[in-house]
mmCIF file of C-alpha atoms in Angstrom:
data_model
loop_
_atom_site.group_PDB
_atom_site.id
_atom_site.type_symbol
_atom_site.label_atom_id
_atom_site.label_comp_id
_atom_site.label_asym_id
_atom_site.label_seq_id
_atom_site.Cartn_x
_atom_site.Cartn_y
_atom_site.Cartn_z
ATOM 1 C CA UNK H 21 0.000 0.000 0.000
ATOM 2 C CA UNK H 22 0.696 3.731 -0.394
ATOM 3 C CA UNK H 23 -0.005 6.434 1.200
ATOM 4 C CA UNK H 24 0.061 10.065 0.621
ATOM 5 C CA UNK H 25 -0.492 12.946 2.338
ATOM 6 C CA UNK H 26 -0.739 16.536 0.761
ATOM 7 C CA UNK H 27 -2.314 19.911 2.298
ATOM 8 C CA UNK H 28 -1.300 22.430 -0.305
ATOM 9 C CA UNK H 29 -5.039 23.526 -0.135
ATOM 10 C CA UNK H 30 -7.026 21.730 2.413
ATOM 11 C CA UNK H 31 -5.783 18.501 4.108
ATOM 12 C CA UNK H 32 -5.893 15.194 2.593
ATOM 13 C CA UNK H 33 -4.432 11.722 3.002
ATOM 14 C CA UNK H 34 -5.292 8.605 1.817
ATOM 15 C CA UNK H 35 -3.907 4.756 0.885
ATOM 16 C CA UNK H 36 -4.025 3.089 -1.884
ATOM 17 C CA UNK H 37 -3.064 -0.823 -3.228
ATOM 18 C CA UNK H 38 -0.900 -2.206 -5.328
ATOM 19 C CA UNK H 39 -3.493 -1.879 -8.650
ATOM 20 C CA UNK H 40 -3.901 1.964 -7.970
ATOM 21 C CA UNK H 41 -7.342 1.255 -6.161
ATOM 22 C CA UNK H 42 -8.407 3.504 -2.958
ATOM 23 C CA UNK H 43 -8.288 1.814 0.224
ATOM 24 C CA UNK H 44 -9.435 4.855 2.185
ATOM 25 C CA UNK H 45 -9.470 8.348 2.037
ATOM 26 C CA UNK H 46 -10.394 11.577 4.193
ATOM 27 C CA UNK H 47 -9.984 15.008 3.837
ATOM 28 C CA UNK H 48 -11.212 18.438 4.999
ATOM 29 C CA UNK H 49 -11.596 21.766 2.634
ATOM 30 C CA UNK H 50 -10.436 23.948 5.349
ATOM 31 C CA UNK H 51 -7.190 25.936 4.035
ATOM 32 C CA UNK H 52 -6.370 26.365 7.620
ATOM 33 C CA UNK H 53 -5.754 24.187 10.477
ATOM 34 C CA UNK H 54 -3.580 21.238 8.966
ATOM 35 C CA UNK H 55 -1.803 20.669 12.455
ATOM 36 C CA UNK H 56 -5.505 20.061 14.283
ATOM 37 C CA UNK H 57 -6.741 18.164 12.069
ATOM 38 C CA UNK H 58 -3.834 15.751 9.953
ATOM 39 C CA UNK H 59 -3.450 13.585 13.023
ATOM 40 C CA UNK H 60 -7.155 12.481 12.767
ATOM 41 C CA UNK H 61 -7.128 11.655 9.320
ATOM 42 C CA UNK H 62 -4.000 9.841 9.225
ATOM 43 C CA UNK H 63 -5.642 7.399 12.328
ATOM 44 C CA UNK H 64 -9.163 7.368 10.398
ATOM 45 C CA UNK H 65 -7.329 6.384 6.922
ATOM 46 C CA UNK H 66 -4.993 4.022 8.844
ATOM 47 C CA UNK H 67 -8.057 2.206 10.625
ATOM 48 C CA UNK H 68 -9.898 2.077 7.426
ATOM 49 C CA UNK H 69 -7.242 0.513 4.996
ATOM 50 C CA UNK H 70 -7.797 -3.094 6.709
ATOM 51 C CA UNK H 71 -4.511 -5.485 6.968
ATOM 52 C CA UNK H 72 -1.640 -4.207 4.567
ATOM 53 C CA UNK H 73 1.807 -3.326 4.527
ATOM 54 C CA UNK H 74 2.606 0.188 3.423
ATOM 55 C CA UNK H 75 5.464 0.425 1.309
ATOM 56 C CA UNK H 76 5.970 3.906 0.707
ATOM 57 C CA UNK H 77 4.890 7.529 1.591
ATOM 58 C CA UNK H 78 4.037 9.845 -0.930
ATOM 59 C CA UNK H 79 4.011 13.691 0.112
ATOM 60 C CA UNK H 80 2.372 16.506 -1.977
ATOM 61 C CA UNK H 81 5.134 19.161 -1.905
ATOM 62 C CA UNK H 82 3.323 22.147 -3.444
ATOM 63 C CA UNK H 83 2.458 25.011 -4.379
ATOM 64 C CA UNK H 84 0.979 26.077 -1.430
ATOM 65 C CA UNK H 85 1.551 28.439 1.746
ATOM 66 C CA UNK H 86 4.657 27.950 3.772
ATOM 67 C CA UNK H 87 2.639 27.228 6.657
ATOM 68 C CA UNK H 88 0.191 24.890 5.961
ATOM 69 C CA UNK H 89 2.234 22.792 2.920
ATOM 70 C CA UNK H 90 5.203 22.115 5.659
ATOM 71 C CA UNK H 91 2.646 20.365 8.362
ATOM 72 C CA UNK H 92 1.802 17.424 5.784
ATOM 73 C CA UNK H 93 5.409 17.303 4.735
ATOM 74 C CA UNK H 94 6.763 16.921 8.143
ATOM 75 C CA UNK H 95 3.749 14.415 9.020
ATOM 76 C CA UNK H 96 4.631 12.020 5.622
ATOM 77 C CA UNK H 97 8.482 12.810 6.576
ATOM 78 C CA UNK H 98 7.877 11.505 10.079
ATOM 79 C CA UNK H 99 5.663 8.713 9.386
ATOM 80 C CA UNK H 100 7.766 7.045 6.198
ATOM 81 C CA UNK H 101 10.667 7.995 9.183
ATOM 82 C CA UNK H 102 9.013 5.406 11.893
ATOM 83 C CA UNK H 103 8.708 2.674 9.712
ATOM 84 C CA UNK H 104 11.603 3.117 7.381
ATOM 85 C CA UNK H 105 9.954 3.618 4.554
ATOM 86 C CA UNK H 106 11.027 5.849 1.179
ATOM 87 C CA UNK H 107 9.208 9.154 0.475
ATOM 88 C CA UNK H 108 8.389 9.777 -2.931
ATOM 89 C CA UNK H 109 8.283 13.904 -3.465
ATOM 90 C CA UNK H 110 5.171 15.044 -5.908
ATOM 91 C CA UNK H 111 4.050 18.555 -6.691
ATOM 92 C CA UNK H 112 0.422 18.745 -5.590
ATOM 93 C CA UNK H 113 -1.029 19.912 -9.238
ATOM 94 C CA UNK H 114 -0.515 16.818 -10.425
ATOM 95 C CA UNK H 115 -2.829 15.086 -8.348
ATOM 96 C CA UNK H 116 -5.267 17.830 -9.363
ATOM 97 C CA UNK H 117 -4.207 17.011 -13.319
ATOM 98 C CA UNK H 118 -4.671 13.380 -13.068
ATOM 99 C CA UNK H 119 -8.782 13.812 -11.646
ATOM 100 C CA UNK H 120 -8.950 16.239 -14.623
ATOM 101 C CA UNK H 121 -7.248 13.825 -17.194
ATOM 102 C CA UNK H 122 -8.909 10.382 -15.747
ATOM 103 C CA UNK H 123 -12.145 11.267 -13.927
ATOM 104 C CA UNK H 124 -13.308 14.235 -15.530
ATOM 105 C CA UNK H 125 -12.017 12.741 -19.058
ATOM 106 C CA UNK H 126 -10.935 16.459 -19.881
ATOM 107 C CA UNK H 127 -8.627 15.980 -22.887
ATOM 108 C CA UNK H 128 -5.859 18.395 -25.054
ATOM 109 C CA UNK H 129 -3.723 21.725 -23.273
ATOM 110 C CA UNK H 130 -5.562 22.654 -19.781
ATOM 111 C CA UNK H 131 -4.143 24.819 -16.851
ATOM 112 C CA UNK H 132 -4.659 23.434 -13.060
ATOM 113 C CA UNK H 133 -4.951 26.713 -11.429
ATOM 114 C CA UNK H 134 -5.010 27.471 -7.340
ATOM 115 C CA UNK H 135 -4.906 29.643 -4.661
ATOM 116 C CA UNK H 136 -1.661 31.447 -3.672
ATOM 117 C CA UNK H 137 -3.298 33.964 -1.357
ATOM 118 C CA UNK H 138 -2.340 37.558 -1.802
ATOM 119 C CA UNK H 139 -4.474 37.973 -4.506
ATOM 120 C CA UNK H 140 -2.285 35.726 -6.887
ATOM 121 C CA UNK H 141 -2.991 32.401 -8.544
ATOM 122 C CA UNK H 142 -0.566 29.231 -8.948
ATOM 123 C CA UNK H 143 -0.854 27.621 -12.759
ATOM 124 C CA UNK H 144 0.843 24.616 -13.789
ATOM 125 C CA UNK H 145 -0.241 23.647 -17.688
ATOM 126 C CA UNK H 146 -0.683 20.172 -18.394
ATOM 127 C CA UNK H 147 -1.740 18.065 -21.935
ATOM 128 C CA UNK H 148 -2.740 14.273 -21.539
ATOM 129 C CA UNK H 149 -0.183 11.690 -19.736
ATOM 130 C CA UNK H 150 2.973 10.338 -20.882
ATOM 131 C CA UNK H 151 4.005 6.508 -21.397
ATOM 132 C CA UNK H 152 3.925 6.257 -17.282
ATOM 133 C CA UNK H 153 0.789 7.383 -17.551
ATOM 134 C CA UNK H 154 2.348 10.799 -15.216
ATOM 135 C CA UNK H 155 0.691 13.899 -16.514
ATOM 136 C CA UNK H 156 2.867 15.514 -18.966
ATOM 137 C CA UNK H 157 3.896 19.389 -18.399
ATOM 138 C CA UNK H 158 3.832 21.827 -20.927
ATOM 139 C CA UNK H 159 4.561 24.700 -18.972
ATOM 140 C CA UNK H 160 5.758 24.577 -15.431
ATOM 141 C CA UNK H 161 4.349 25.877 -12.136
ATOM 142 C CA UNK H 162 4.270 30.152 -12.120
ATOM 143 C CA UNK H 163 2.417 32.322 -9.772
ATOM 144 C CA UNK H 164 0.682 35.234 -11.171
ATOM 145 C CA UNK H 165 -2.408 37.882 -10.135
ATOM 146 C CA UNK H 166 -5.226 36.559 -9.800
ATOM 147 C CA UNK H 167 -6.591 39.452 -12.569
ATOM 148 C CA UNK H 168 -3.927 38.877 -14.918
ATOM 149 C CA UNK H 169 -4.628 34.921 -15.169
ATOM 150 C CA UNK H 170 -6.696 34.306 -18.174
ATOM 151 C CA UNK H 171 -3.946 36.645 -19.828
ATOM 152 C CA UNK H 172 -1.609 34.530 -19.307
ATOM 153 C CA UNK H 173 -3.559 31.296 -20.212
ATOM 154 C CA UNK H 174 -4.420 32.798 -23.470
ATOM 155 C CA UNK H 175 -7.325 31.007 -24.779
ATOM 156 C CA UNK H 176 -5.935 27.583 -22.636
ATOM 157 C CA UNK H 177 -8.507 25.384 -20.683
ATOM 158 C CA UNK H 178 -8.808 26.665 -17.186
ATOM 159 C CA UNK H 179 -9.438 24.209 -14.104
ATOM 160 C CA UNK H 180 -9.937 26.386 -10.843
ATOM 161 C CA UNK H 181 -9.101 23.272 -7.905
ATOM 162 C CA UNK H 182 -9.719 24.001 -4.610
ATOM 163 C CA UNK H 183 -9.448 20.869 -2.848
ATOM 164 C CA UNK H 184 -6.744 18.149 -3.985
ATOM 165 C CA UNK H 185 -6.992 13.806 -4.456
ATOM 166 C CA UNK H 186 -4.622 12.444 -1.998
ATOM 167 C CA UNK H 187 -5.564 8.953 -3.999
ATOM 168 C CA UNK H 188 -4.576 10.523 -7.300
ATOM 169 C CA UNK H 189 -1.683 12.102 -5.419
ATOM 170 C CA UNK H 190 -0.522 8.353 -4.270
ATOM 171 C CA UNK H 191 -1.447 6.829 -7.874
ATOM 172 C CA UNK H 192 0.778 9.706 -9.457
ATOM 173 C CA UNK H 193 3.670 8.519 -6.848
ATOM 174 C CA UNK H 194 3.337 5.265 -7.516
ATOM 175 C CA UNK H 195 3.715 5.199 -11.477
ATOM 176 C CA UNK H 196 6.620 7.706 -11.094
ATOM 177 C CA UNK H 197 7.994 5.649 -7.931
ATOM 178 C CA UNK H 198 7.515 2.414 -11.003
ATOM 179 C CA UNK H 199 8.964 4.561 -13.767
ATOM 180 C CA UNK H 200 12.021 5.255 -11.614
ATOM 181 C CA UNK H 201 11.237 8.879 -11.649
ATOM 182 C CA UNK H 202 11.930 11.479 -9.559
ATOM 183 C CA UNK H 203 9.236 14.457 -9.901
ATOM 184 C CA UNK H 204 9.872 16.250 -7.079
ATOM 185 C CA UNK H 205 13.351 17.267 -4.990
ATOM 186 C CA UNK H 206 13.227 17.343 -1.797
ATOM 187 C CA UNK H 207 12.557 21.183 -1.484
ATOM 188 C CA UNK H 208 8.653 22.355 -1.553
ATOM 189 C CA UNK H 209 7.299 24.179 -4.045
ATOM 190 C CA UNK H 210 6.369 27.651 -1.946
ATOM 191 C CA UNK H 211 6.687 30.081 -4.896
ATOM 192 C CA UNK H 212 7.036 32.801 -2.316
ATOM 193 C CA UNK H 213 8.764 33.618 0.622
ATOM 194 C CA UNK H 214 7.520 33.138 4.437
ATOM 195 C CA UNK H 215 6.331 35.553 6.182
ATOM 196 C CA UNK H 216 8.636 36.344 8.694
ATOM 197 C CA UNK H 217 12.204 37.152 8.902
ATOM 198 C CA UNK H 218 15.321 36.768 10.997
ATOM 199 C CA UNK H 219 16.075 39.323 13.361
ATOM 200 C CA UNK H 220 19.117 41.219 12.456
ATOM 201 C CA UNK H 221 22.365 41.766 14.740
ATOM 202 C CA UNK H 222 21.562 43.114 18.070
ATOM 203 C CA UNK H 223 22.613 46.787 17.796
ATOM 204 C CA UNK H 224 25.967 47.864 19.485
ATOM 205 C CA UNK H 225 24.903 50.050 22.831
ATOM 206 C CA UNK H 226 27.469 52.753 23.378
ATOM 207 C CA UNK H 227 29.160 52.490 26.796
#
């Protein structure tokens, strides 16, 4: 089994077998409050996969906000951690492609486009799968206003997503993990810096 864990939107985890089929799945829509909530789902997916041996941990690694995309990291870090088990690093829009391409049988050029907050969407073109059967890019990931989108699409198929498929996340992972592919390094995808910084040098006080 596989499972995956991603909240570059809301949070979502789920397990799949060997054949690509769901063994369980939960999620929440919330954009906020991964940490509250991951725990849960993990134990509710875990409870419903019935007797299996995962093999591997896939983790969405963006876009999304610094905050909430490093919880779900951290959780499939530590989990693959305490049972020695490989992560295999996705970007979350393909997830998002694969529903498009295999449940919502949407077919040529299309754009997977999602929050970024500050007024600004993530895109992340896609067109059909490859021999892996991995979505195939045509352009990669870019952030851009939110009013200046459809601009920048020019005339391309626009898919607004704004909740992601942890089970297409873990099928994605496991035809790459197959393939011998890496998709992913090891960095998220934030597109944009945190928001905070380090302090600077204490100031010298004059004696």
């Amino acid at each position: 089994m596989i499972l995956a864990v991603d909240t570059s939107l809301g949070t979502a985890v789920a397990l799949i077998d060997a054949d690509g089929r769901s063994r369980a799945d939960a999620a929440t829509v919330d954009p906020l409050g991964h940490a509250e909530v991951i725990g849960d789902l993990l134990q509710r997916v875990l409870d419903g996969a019935g007797a299996g041996e995962i093999s591997h941990v896939v983790a969405g690694m963006g876009p999304g906000p610094f905050t909430g995309l490093r919880i779900g990291i951290a959780a499939a870090r530590a989990f693959a951690l305490g049972r020695a088990i490989p992560v295999v690093p996705v970007p979350s829009h393909f997830a998002a492609a694969l529903t498009a391409i295999e449940t919502d049988a949407v077919t040529g050029a299309f754009a997977i486009v999602t929050d970024a907050r500050r007024r600004e969407v993530a895109i992340t073109v896609f067109d059909g799968v490859d021999g892996d059967g991995i979505p195939s890019i045509v352009a990669d990931t870019f952030l851009v206003p939110r009013v200046d989108a459809d601009t920048h699409l020019d005339g391309i198929r626009r898919i607004d997503v704004d909740s992601l498929s942890a089970v297409d996340l873990a099928r994605v992972g496991a035809r790459a993990n197959a393939a011998g592919r890496t998709l992913a390094g090891a960095e998220p995808l934030y597109l944009r810096a945190p928001d905070v910084s380090l302090p600077g040098a204490p100031k010298r006080v004059g004696s």
